[in-house]
PDB file of C-alpha atoms and ligand atoms in Angstrom:
ATOM      1  CA  MET A   1     -34.959  18.874   8.332  1.00 57.00           C
ATOM      2  CA  ALA A   2     -35.259  15.798   6.195  1.00 54.00           C
ATOM      3  CA  ASP A   3     -38.758  13.790   5.608  1.00 57.00           C
ATOM      4  CA  ALA A   4     -37.810  10.670   4.673  1.00 52.00           C
ATOM      5  CA  VAL A   5     -39.291  10.233   0.606  1.00 54.00           C
ATOM      6  CA  ASN A   6     -39.915  14.339   0.017  1.00 70.00           C
ATOM      7  CA  ASN A   7     -36.117  16.261   1.264  1.00 90.00           C
ATOM      8  CA  PRO A   8     -33.538  14.165   2.258  1.00 97.00           C
ATOM      9  CA  LEU A   9     -30.315  16.077   4.546  1.00 98.00           C
ATOM     10  CA  PRO A  10     -27.915  16.865   1.653  1.00 98.00           C
ATOM     11  CA  ILE A  11     -24.810  15.181   3.350  1.00 98.00           C
ATOM     12  CA  VAL A  12     -21.083  15.433   2.278  1.00 99.00           C
ATOM     13  CA  VAL A  13     -18.835  12.388   3.647  1.00 99.00           C
ATOM     14  CA  LEU A  14     -15.608  13.074   4.006  1.00 99.00           C
ATOM     15  CA  ILE A  15     -12.785  10.512   4.023  1.00 99.00           C
ATOM     16  CA  SER A  16      -8.764   9.267   4.119  1.00 98.00           C
ATOM     17  CA  GLY A  17      -8.833   5.848   3.356  1.00 98.00           C
ATOM     18  CA  ARG A  18     -10.507   2.249   3.063  1.00 98.00           C
ATOM     19  CA  GLY A  19     -14.161   3.798   3.212  1.00 98.00           C
ATOM     20  CA  SER A  20     -16.242   1.446   5.842  1.00 98.00           C
ATOM     21  CA  ASN A  21     -18.297   3.514   7.639  1.00 98.00           C
ATOM     22  CA  LEU A  22     -19.117   5.377   4.154  1.00 98.00           C
ATOM     23  CA  GLN A  23     -20.424   2.306   2.739  1.00 98.00           C
ATOM     24  CA  SER A  24     -22.481   1.794   5.717  1.00 98.00           C
ATOM     25  CA  ILE A  25     -23.555   5.675   5.488  1.00 98.00           C
ATOM     26  CA  ILE A  26     -24.243   4.249   1.601  1.00 98.00           C
ATOM     27  CA  ASP A  27     -26.012   0.699   3.254  1.00 98.00           C
ATOM     28  CA  SER A  28     -28.166   2.147   4.671  1.00 98.00           C
ATOM     29  CA  VAL A  29     -30.029   5.296   2.477  1.00 98.00           C
ATOM     30  CA  ALA A  30     -29.896   2.034  -0.142  1.00 97.00           C
ATOM     31  CA  ALA A  31     -32.169   0.395   2.691  1.00 97.00           C
ATOM     32  CA  GLY A  32     -35.084   3.562   2.657  1.00 96.00           C
ATOM     33  CA  ASP A  33     -33.829   3.020   6.534  1.00 95.00           C
ATOM     34  CA  LEU A  34     -31.929   6.921   5.481  1.00 98.00           C
ATOM     35  CA  PRO A  35     -33.333  10.484   5.193  1.00 97.00           C
ATOM     36  CA  VAL A  36     -30.105  11.665   2.879  1.00 98.00           C
ATOM     37  CA  GLU A  37     -28.700  12.135   0.001  1.00 98.00           C
ATOM     38  CA  ILE A  38     -25.009  12.127  -0.472  1.00 98.00           C
ATOM     39  CA  ARG A  39     -24.393  15.033  -2.806  1.00 98.00           C
ATOM     40  CA  ALA A  40     -19.909  13.953  -2.414  1.00 98.00           C
ATOM     41  CA  VAL A  41     -18.258  11.942  -1.362  1.00 99.00           C
ATOM     42  CA  ILE A  42     -14.843  14.238  -1.620  1.00 99.00           C
ATOM     43  CA  SER A  43     -10.725  12.742  -0.386  1.00 99.00           C
ATOM     44  CA  ASN A  44      -7.425  14.331   0.475  1.00 98.00           C
ATOM     45  CA  ARG A  45      -6.034  11.263  -0.953  1.00 98.00           C
ATOM     46  CA  PRO A  46      -6.648   9.962  -3.646  1.00 98.00           C
ATOM     47  CA  GLY A  47      -6.723   6.173  -5.240  1.00 98.00           C
ATOM     48  CA  VAL A  48      -9.073   5.416  -1.616  1.00 98.00           C
ATOM     49  CA  GLN A  49     -10.766   2.555  -1.423  1.00 98.00           C
ATOM     50  CA  GLY A  50     -13.697   4.961  -0.362  1.00 98.00           C
ATOM     51  CA  LEU A  51     -13.789   6.573  -3.586  1.00 98.00           C
ATOM     52  CA  GLN A  52     -14.524   3.499  -5.021  1.00 98.00           C
ATOM     53  CA  ARG A  53     -16.915   2.490  -3.627  1.00 98.00           C
ATOM     54  CA  ALA A  54     -18.703   6.021  -3.692  1.00 98.00           C
ATOM     55  CA  SER A  55     -18.502   5.884  -7.683  1.00 98.00           C
ATOM     56  CA  GLN A  56     -19.883   2.143  -8.246  1.00 98.00           C
ATOM     57  CA  ALA A  57     -23.128   3.638  -5.719  1.00 98.00           C
ATOM     58  CA  GLY A  58     -22.815   6.015  -8.467  1.00 98.00           C
ATOM     59  CA  ILE A  59     -21.820   9.023  -6.383  1.00 98.00           C
ATOM     60  CA  PHE A  60     -20.046  12.212  -6.657  1.00 98.00           C
ATOM     61  CA  THR A  61     -16.407  12.326  -5.734  1.00 98.00           C
ATOM     62  CA  ARG A  62     -13.737  14.328  -5.374  1.00 98.00           C
ATOM     63  CA  VAL A  63      -9.885  14.341  -5.128  1.00 98.00           C
ATOM     64  CA  VAL A  64      -8.878  17.634  -2.723  1.00 98.00           C
ATOM     65  CA  ASP A  65      -5.646  16.235  -2.112  1.00 98.00           C
ATOM     66  CA  HIS A  66      -3.003  18.413   0.923  1.00 98.00           C
ATOM     67  CA  SER A  67      -0.191  17.658  -0.666  1.00 98.00           C
ATOM     68  CA  HIS A  68      -0.455  20.117  -3.101  1.00 98.00           C
ATOM     69  CA  TYR A  69      -1.295  23.118  -0.767  1.00 98.00           C
ATOM     70  CA  PRO A  70       1.043  25.471   0.537  1.00 98.00           C
ATOM     71  CA  ASP A  71       0.192  25.529   3.791  1.00 98.00           C
ATOM     72  CA  ARG A  72      -3.664  23.505   6.633  1.00 98.00           C
ATOM     73  CA  ALA A  73      -5.477  26.810   5.795  1.00 98.00           C
ATOM     74  CA  ALA A  74      -5.465  27.101   1.888  1.00 98.00           C
ATOM     75  CA  PHE A  75      -6.656  23.622   2.207  1.00 98.00           C
ATOM     76  CA  ASP A  76      -8.555  24.330   4.048  1.00 98.00           C
ATOM     77  CA  LYS A  77     -10.001  26.654   2.109  1.00 98.00           C
ATOM     78  CA  ALA A  78     -10.062  24.457  -0.737  1.00 98.00           C
ATOM     79  CA  LEU A  79     -11.588  22.032   0.835  1.00 98.00           C
ATOM     80  CA  GLN A  80     -14.324  23.880   1.500  1.00 98.00           C
ATOM     81  CA  VAL A  81     -15.069  25.389  -1.548  1.00 98.00           C
ATOM     82  CA  ALA A  82     -15.089  22.098  -2.684  1.00 98.00           C
ATOM     83  CA  ILE A  83     -18.202  21.242  -0.073  1.00 98.00           C
ATOM     84  CA  ASP A  84     -19.737  24.215   0.210  1.00 98.00           C
ATOM     85  CA  ALA A  85     -20.315  24.216  -4.607  1.00 98.00           C
ATOM     86  CA  TYR A  86     -21.874  20.566  -3.110  1.00 98.00           C
ATOM     87  CA  GLN A  87     -24.434  23.027  -0.392  1.00 98.00           C
ATOM     88  CA  PRO A  88     -24.469  19.944   2.332  1.00 98.00           C
ATOM     89  CA  GLU A  89     -27.083  21.022   5.205  1.00 98.00           C
ATOM     90  CA  LEU A  90     -24.065  18.177   6.743  1.00 98.00           C
ATOM     91  CA  VAL A  91     -20.750  17.307   7.167  1.00 99.00           C
ATOM     92  CA  VAL A  92     -20.196  13.968   7.703  1.00 99.00           C
ATOM     93  CA  LEU A  93     -15.850  12.583   9.102  1.00 98.00           C
ATOM     94  CA  ALA A  94     -15.820   9.231   8.215  1.00 98.00           C
ATOM     95  CA  GLY A  95     -11.983   8.642   9.203  1.00 98.00           C
ATOM     96  CA  PHE A  96     -10.610  11.669   7.927  1.00 98.00           C
ATOM     97  CA  MET A  97      -7.824  12.606   8.129  1.00 98.00           C
ATOM     98  CA  ARG A  98      -6.610  15.424   8.579  1.00 98.00           C
ATOM     99  CA  ILE A  99      -6.881  17.897  11.635  1.00 98.00           C
ATOM    100  CA  LEU A 100      -8.242  21.162  10.498  1.00 98.00           C
ATOM    101  CA  THR A 101      -8.473  24.221  10.377  1.00 98.00           C
ATOM    102  CA  PRO A 102     -10.784  26.609  12.899  1.00 98.00           C
ATOM    103  CA  ALA A 103     -12.017  28.421  11.004  1.00 98.00           C
ATOM    104  CA  PHE A 104     -12.883  25.805   8.357  1.00 98.00           C
ATOM    105  CA  VAL A 105     -14.728  24.160  11.618  1.00 98.00           C
ATOM    106  CA  HIS A 106     -16.084  27.631  12.431  1.00 98.00           C
ATOM    107  CA  HIS A 107     -17.909  28.104   8.799  1.00 98.00           C
ATOM    108  CA  TYR A 108     -19.112  24.633   9.991  1.00 98.00           C
ATOM    109  CA  GLN A 109     -20.143  25.323  13.215  1.00 97.00           C
ATOM    110  CA  GLY A 110     -23.381  22.942  14.317  1.00 98.00           C
ATOM    111  CA  ARG A 111     -23.046  21.490  11.026  1.00 98.00           C
ATOM    112  CA  MET A 112     -20.837  18.717  11.688  1.00 98.00           C
ATOM    113  CA  ILE A 113     -19.498  15.387  13.039  1.00 98.00           C
ATOM    114  CA  ASN A 114     -16.480  13.026  13.210  1.00 98.00           C
ATOM    115  CA  ILE A 115     -17.317   9.344  14.679  1.00 98.00           C
ATOM    116  CA  HIS A 116     -13.708   8.506  15.709  1.00 98.00           C
ATOM    117  CA  PRO A 117     -13.024   4.379  17.885  1.00 98.00           C
ATOM    118  CA  SER A 118     -12.519   5.972  21.211  1.00 98.00           C
ATOM    119  CA  LEU A 119     -14.849   5.929  24.700  1.00 98.00           C
ATOM    120  CA  LEU A 120     -13.103  10.101  24.730  1.00 98.00           C
ATOM    121  CA  PRO A 121     -12.923  12.217  26.537  1.00 98.00           C
ATOM    122  CA  GLU A 122     -10.929   9.348  26.474  1.00 98.00           C
ATOM    123  CA  PHE A 123      -8.514   8.146  23.877  1.00 98.00           C
ATOM    124  CA  PRO A 124      -7.862  11.925  21.347  1.00 98.00           C
ATOM    125  CA  GLY A 125      -5.875  11.375  18.328  1.00 98.00           C
ATOM    126  CA  LEU A 126      -4.206   8.636  15.931  1.00 97.00           C
ATOM    127  CA  ASN A 127      -3.798   5.293  17.045  1.00 98.00           C
ATOM    128  CA  THR A 128      -5.249   4.776  19.706  1.00 98.00           C
ATOM    129  CA  HIS A 129      -6.533   1.602  19.749  1.00 98.00           C
ATOM    130  CA  GLN A 130      -2.897   0.455  20.723  1.00 98.00           C
ATOM    131  CA  ARG A 131      -2.739   3.238  23.811  1.00 98.00           C
ATOM    132  CA  VAL A 132      -5.545   2.152  24.712  1.00 98.00           C
ATOM    133  CA  LEU A 133      -4.247  -2.084  25.022  1.00 98.00           C
ATOM    134  CA  GLU A 134      -0.794   0.410  26.486  1.00 98.00           C
ATOM    135  CA  ALA A 135      -3.196   1.577  29.358  1.00 98.00           C
ATOM    136  CA  GLY A 136      -4.519  -2.305  29.454  1.00 98.00           C
ATOM    137  CA  ARG A 137      -8.427  -1.151  29.382  1.00 98.00           C
ATOM    138  CA  ALA A 138     -11.463  -3.485  29.389  1.00 98.00           C
ATOM    139  CA  VAL A 139     -13.500  -1.546  27.628  1.00 98.00           C
ATOM    140  CA  THR A 140     -13.304   0.895  24.531  1.00 98.00           C
ATOM    141  CA  GLY A 141     -15.607   2.817  22.215  1.00 98.00           C
ATOM    142  CA  ALA A 142     -16.377   4.989  19.690  1.00 98.00           C
ATOM    143  CA  THR A 143     -17.667   8.398  20.016  1.00 98.00           C
ATOM    144  CA  ILE A 144     -19.662  10.469  17.660  1.00 98.00           C
ATOM    145  CA  HIS A 145     -19.573  13.995  18.330  1.00 98.00           C
ATOM    146  CA  PHE A 146     -20.392  18.115  16.995  1.00 98.00           C
ATOM    147  CA  VAL A 147     -17.124  19.201  15.362  1.00 98.00           C
ATOM    148  CA  THR A 148     -14.644  21.654  17.045  1.00 97.00           C
ATOM    149  CA  GLU A 149     -11.924  22.961  16.853  1.00 97.00           C
ATOM    150  CA  GLU A 150     -10.538  21.594  19.682  1.00 97.00           C
ATOM    151  CA  MET A 151      -9.719  17.937  17.933  1.00 97.00           C
ATOM    152  CA  ASP A 152     -11.244  15.107  19.231  1.00 97.00           C
ATOM    153  CA  GLY A 153     -12.979  17.659  21.986  1.00 97.00           C
ATOM    154  CA  GLY A 154     -16.191  18.750  21.020  1.00 97.00           C
ATOM    155  CA  PRO A 155     -19.804  17.642  22.243  1.00 98.00           C
ATOM    156  CA  ALA A 156     -19.878  13.810  22.007  1.00 98.00           C
ATOM    157  CA  ILE A 157     -23.811  12.730  20.607  1.00 98.00           C
ATOM    158  CA  LEU A 158     -22.961   9.360  20.987  1.00 98.00           C
ATOM    159  CA  GLN A 159     -21.466   6.549  22.297  1.00 98.00           C
ATOM    160  CA  ALA A 160     -21.027   2.588  21.960  1.00 98.00           C
ATOM    161  CA  ARG A 161     -19.250   0.154  24.074  1.00 98.00           C
ATOM    162  CA  VAL A 162     -16.861  -2.630  23.113  1.00 98.00           C
ATOM    163  CA  PRO A 163     -15.282  -5.121  25.450  1.00 98.00           C
ATOM    164  CA  VAL A 164     -11.384  -5.852  25.154  1.00 98.00           C
ATOM    165  CA  LEU A 165     -10.573  -9.915  25.260  1.00 98.00           C
ATOM    166  CA  ALA A 166      -7.666 -10.969  26.303  1.00 96.00           C
ATOM    167  CA  GLY A 167      -5.274 -12.101  23.194  1.00 96.00           C
ATOM    168  CA  ASP A 168      -7.155  -8.364  21.877  1.00 98.00           C
ATOM    169  CA  ASP A 169      -4.229  -6.869  19.056  1.00 98.00           C
ATOM    170  CA  ALA A 170      -4.437  -2.780  17.720  1.00 98.00           C
ATOM    171  CA  GLU A 171      -6.096  -5.141  14.800  1.00 98.00           C
ATOM    172  CA  SER A 172      -8.528  -7.039  16.592  1.00 98.00           C
ATOM    173  CA  LEU A 173      -9.719  -4.661  18.999  1.00 98.00           C
ATOM    174  CA  ALA A 174     -10.368  -1.942  15.992  1.00 98.00           C
ATOM    175  CA  ALA A 175     -12.726  -4.686  13.927  1.00 98.00           C
ATOM    176  CA  ARG A 176     -14.943  -5.253  17.235  1.00 98.00           C
ATOM    177  CA  VAL A 177     -14.620  -1.003  17.035  1.00 98.00           C
ATOM    178  CA  LEU A 178     -15.794  -1.143  13.844  1.00 98.00           C
ATOM    179  CA  GLU A 179     -18.730  -3.014  13.418  1.00 98.00           C
ATOM    180  CA  GLN A 180     -20.590  -0.770  16.832  1.00 98.00           C
ATOM    181  CA  GLU A 181     -19.565   2.065  14.249  1.00 98.00           C
ATOM    182  CA  HIS A 182     -20.635   0.883  11.034  1.00 98.00           C
ATOM    183  CA  ARG A 183     -23.845   0.660  13.617  1.00 98.00           C
ATOM    184  CA  MET A 184     -22.840   4.288  14.446  1.00 98.00           C
ATOM    185  CA  TYR A 185     -23.584   6.519  11.530  1.00 98.00           C
ATOM    186  CA  PRO A 186     -26.795   5.586   9.907  1.00 98.00           C
ATOM    187  CA  VAL A 187     -28.804   6.209  13.780  1.00 98.00           C
ATOM    188  CA  VAL A 188     -27.394   9.441  14.037  1.00 98.00           C
ATOM    189  CA  ILE A 189     -27.468  11.227  10.702  1.00 98.00           C
ATOM    190  CA  ARG A 190     -31.058  10.243  10.802  1.00 98.00           C
ATOM    191  CA  TRP A 191     -31.535  12.374  14.362  1.00 98.00           C
ATOM    192  CA  TYR A 192     -29.725  15.326  12.181  1.00 98.00           C
ATOM    193  CA  ALA A 193     -31.802  14.361   9.673  1.00 98.00           C
ATOM    194  CA  GLU A 194     -35.600  14.307  11.361  1.00 97.00           C
ATOM    195  CA  GLY A 195     -33.532  17.595  13.659  1.00 97.00           C
ATOM    196  CA  ARG A 196     -33.826  15.620  16.846  1.00 98.00           C
ATOM    197  CA  VAL A 197     -29.984  16.091  17.652  1.00 98.00           C
ATOM    198  CA  ARG A 198     -28.225  19.135  17.314  1.00 98.00           C
ATOM    199  CA  LEU A 199     -25.850  21.792  18.976  1.00 98.00           C
ATOM    200  CA  ASP A 200     -26.852  24.751  20.711  1.00 97.00           C
ATOM    201  CA  THR A 201     -25.672  28.124  20.443  1.00 94.00           C
ATOM    202  CA  GLU A 202     -23.794  26.917  23.940  1.00 95.00           C
ATOM    203  CA  ARG A 203     -22.195  23.869  22.105  1.00 95.00           C
ATOM    204  CA  GLN A 204     -24.582  22.184  24.347  1.00 97.00           C
ATOM    205  CA  VAL A 205     -25.996  18.702  22.104  1.00 98.00           C
ATOM    206  CA  ARG A 206     -29.764  18.979  22.721  1.00 98.00           C
ATOM    207  CA  PHE A 207     -31.761  15.832  22.086  1.00 98.00           C
ATOM    208  CA  ASP A 208     -34.887  16.045  21.000  1.00 97.00           C
ATOM    209  CA  ASP A 209     -34.926  19.871  22.476  1.00 97.00           C
ATOM    210  CA  VAL A 210     -33.391  18.421  25.760  1.00 97.00           C
ATOM    211  CA  PRO A 211     -29.988  19.787  27.095  1.00 97.00           C
ATOM    212  CA  ILE A 212     -27.881  16.091  27.731  1.00 97.00           C
ATOM    213  CA  LYS A 213     -25.138  15.864  29.781  1.00 93.00           C
ATOM    214  CA  ARG A 214     -23.871  12.960  29.140  1.00 96.00           C
ATOM    215  CA  PRO A 215     -24.060  11.111  24.702  1.00 98.00           C
ATOM    216  CA  ARG A 216     -27.228   9.238  24.773  1.00 98.00           C
ATOM    217  CA  GLN A 217     -25.570   4.774  24.248  1.00 98.00           C
ATOM    218  CA  LEU A 218     -26.232   3.017  21.168  1.00 96.00           C
ATOM    219  CA  ASP A 219     -28.343  -0.189  23.130  1.00 83.00           C
ATOM    220  CA  SER A 220     -29.645   1.152  25.179  1.00 53.00           C
ATOM    221  CA  GLU A 221     -32.504   3.024  24.979  1.00 47.00           C
ATOM    222  CA  ALA A 222     -35.071   2.048  21.964  1.00 49.00           C
ATOM    223  CA  ASP A 223     -31.698   3.416  19.569  1.00 48.00           C
ATOM    224  CA  ALA A 224     -31.135  -0.053  18.687  1.00 49.00           C
ATOM    225  CA  PRO A 225     -32.186  -1.318  14.994  1.00 50.00           C
ATOM    226  CA  CYS A 226     -34.385  -3.893  15.090  1.00 44.00           C
TER     227      CYS A 226
HETATM  228  N1  NHR B 301     -10.914  18.897  13.129  1.00 54.06           N
HETATM  229  C1  NHR B 301     -11.188  19.284  14.064  1.00 54.06           C
HETATM  230  N2  NHR B 301     -10.558  21.116  14.003  1.00 54.06           N
HETATM  231  N3  NHR B 301     -11.656  19.386  14.997  1.00 54.06           N
HETATM  232  C2  NHR B 301     -11.581  17.179  14.724  1.00 54.06           C
HETATM  233  O1  NHR B 301     -12.410  17.260  16.378  1.00 54.06           O
HETATM  234  C3  NHR B 301     -11.026  16.682  14.329  1.00 54.06           C
HETATM  235  C4  NHR B 301     -10.529  17.377  12.530  1.00 54.06           C
HETATM  236  C5  NHR B 301      -9.705  16.933  12.431  1.00 54.06           C
HETATM  237  C6  NHR B 301     -10.037  14.981  11.966  1.00 54.06           C
HETATM  238  C7  NHR B 301     -11.121  13.680  13.216  1.00 54.06           C
HETATM  239  C8  NHR B 301     -10.160  13.105  13.515  1.00 54.06           C
HETATM  240  C9  NHR B 301     -10.120  10.865  15.131  1.00 54.06           C
HETATM  241  O2  NHR B 301     -11.009  11.320  14.298  1.00 54.06           O
HETATM  242  C10 NHR B 301     -11.104  14.759  12.957  1.00 54.06           C
HETATM  243  C11 NHR B 301     -11.220  15.293  14.251  1.00 54.06           C
HETATM  244  C12 NHR B 301      -6.270  13.180  12.328  1.00 54.06           C
HETATM  245  C13 NHR B 301      -5.659  13.423  13.396  1.00 54.06           C
HETATM  246  C14 NHR B 301      -4.210  14.046  12.976  1.00 54.06           C
HETATM  247  O3  NHR B 301      -3.416  14.400  13.769  1.00 54.06           O
HETATM  248  C15 NHR B 301      -6.610  13.279  14.352  1.00 54.06           C
HETATM  249  C16 NHR B 301      -7.597  13.202  14.694  1.00 54.06           C
HETATM  250  C17 NHR B 301      -8.516  12.739  13.720  1.00 54.06           C
HETATM  251  C18 NHR B 301      -7.969  12.792  12.298  1.00 54.06           C
HETATM  252  N4  NHR B 301      -3.352  13.699  11.677  1.00 54.06           N
HETATM  253  C19 NHR B 301      -3.061  14.474  11.013  1.00 54.06           C
HETATM  254  C20 NHR B 301      -2.507  15.253  10.605  1.00 54.06           C
HETATM  255  O4  NHR B 301      -1.167  16.250  10.386  1.00 54.06           O
HETATM  256  C21 NHR B 301      -1.860  14.193   9.419  1.00 54.06           C
HETATM  257  C22 NHR B 301      -1.640  12.354   9.599  1.00 54.06           C
HETATM  258  C23 NHR B 301      -2.019  11.875   8.853  1.00 54.06           C
HETATM  259  O5  NHR B 301      -2.301  11.940   7.307  1.00 54.06           O
HETATM  260  O6  NHR B 301      -2.188  10.364   8.082  1.00 54.06           O
HETATM  261  O7  NHR B 301      -3.279  16.121  10.803  1.00 54.06           O
HETATM  262  O8  NHR B 301      -9.330  10.725  15.445  1.00 54.06           O
HETATM  263  C1  GAR B 302     -12.495   4.629  11.228  1.00 54.06           C
HETATM  264  O1  GAR B 302     -11.995   2.226  13.296  1.00 54.06           O
HETATM  265  C2  GAR B 302     -13.001   5.146  12.214  1.00 54.06           C
HETATM  266  O2  GAR B 302     -13.443   5.813  13.628  1.00 54.06           O
HETATM  267  C3  GAR B 302     -11.063   5.982  12.257  1.00 54.06           C
HETATM  268  O3  GAR B 302     -10.498   5.706  10.970  1.00 54.06           O
HETATM  269  C4  GAR B 302     -11.855   4.415  10.456  1.00 54.06           C
HETATM  270  C5  GAR B 302     -11.759   4.828   9.379  1.00 54.06           C
HETATM  271  O4  GAR B 302     -12.413   3.649   9.104  1.00 54.06           O
HETATM  272  N1  GAR B 302     -11.294   7.279  13.480  1.00 54.06           N
HETATM  273  C6  GAR B 302      -9.818   8.072  13.351  1.00 54.06           C
HETATM  274  O5  GAR B 302      -9.059   6.940  13.640  1.00 54.06           O
HETATM  275  C7  GAR B 302      -9.112   9.242  13.063  1.00 54.06           C
HETATM  276  N2  GAR B 302      -9.038   9.467  13.405  1.00 54.06           N
HETATM  277  P1  GAR B 302     -13.089   3.317   7.561  1.00 54.06           P
HETATM  278  O6  GAR B 302     -12.494   4.437   6.272  1.00 54.06           O
HETATM  279  O7  GAR B 302     -13.619   2.256   7.199  1.00 54.06           O
HETATM  280  O8  GAR B 302     -15.263   4.434   8.086  1.00 54.06           O
END
């Protein structure tokens, strides 16, 4: 647990690319709105924009390049060693694009979260926005969930809904969803830091100790930033 000033929650953020979700977390910490210490940002791809964002903010960066390892197990082991050197209490996947092995996931059970740009359980996996458009959905959104061995299948914590508009393409839709994503991660990480959200032994999300059957919705209660 963390208290805003004295005891920030140590986290490590995993990225693969642009890092705009990372930036929203960095900005929220800098604004004093998020009681965490970003101990490191780790990318599986060298040279990505997210690494620059981290360096600019004075955060340690590491690259664990998946293409340098013979298989997923070897990559995940190296990634685990890199992460654990920073002793985070929470691992945050922010546009991280490699599926993680069960052994890795178990090591961080209840201590690792992901953001995915759809209303899970709908549209897990890649090319999400294109598939939402092809399915003719009027509403899409984003979901933050605990990571389990099932890809994009872990218990959901928070969702935000976003309309699909006439004339949208994958790019315009992604941009509208991303605006909500940028609001969501600071909210959920703060909940985690404050001990308000956790995964219980039955793999149920508990919010203020109460098991929640459905994810919370951004804007629904007092969750919205004022
Ligand atoms: N790992 C596990 N075990 N469980 C989850 O819920 C995970 C995960 C790893 C990543 C993020 C996820 C997303 O939000 C995530 C959730 C990548 C792929 C994928 O197919 C799928 C889902 C997600 C991220 N990746 C390809 C692969 O073969 C590689 C694609 C690439 O490198 O560009 O790993 O959507
Ligand atoms: C975000 O939309 C995130 O939800 C999505 O990629 C984008 C990353 O943007 N994640 C996935 O699709 C995971 N498979 P960012 O690098 O600017 O944060």
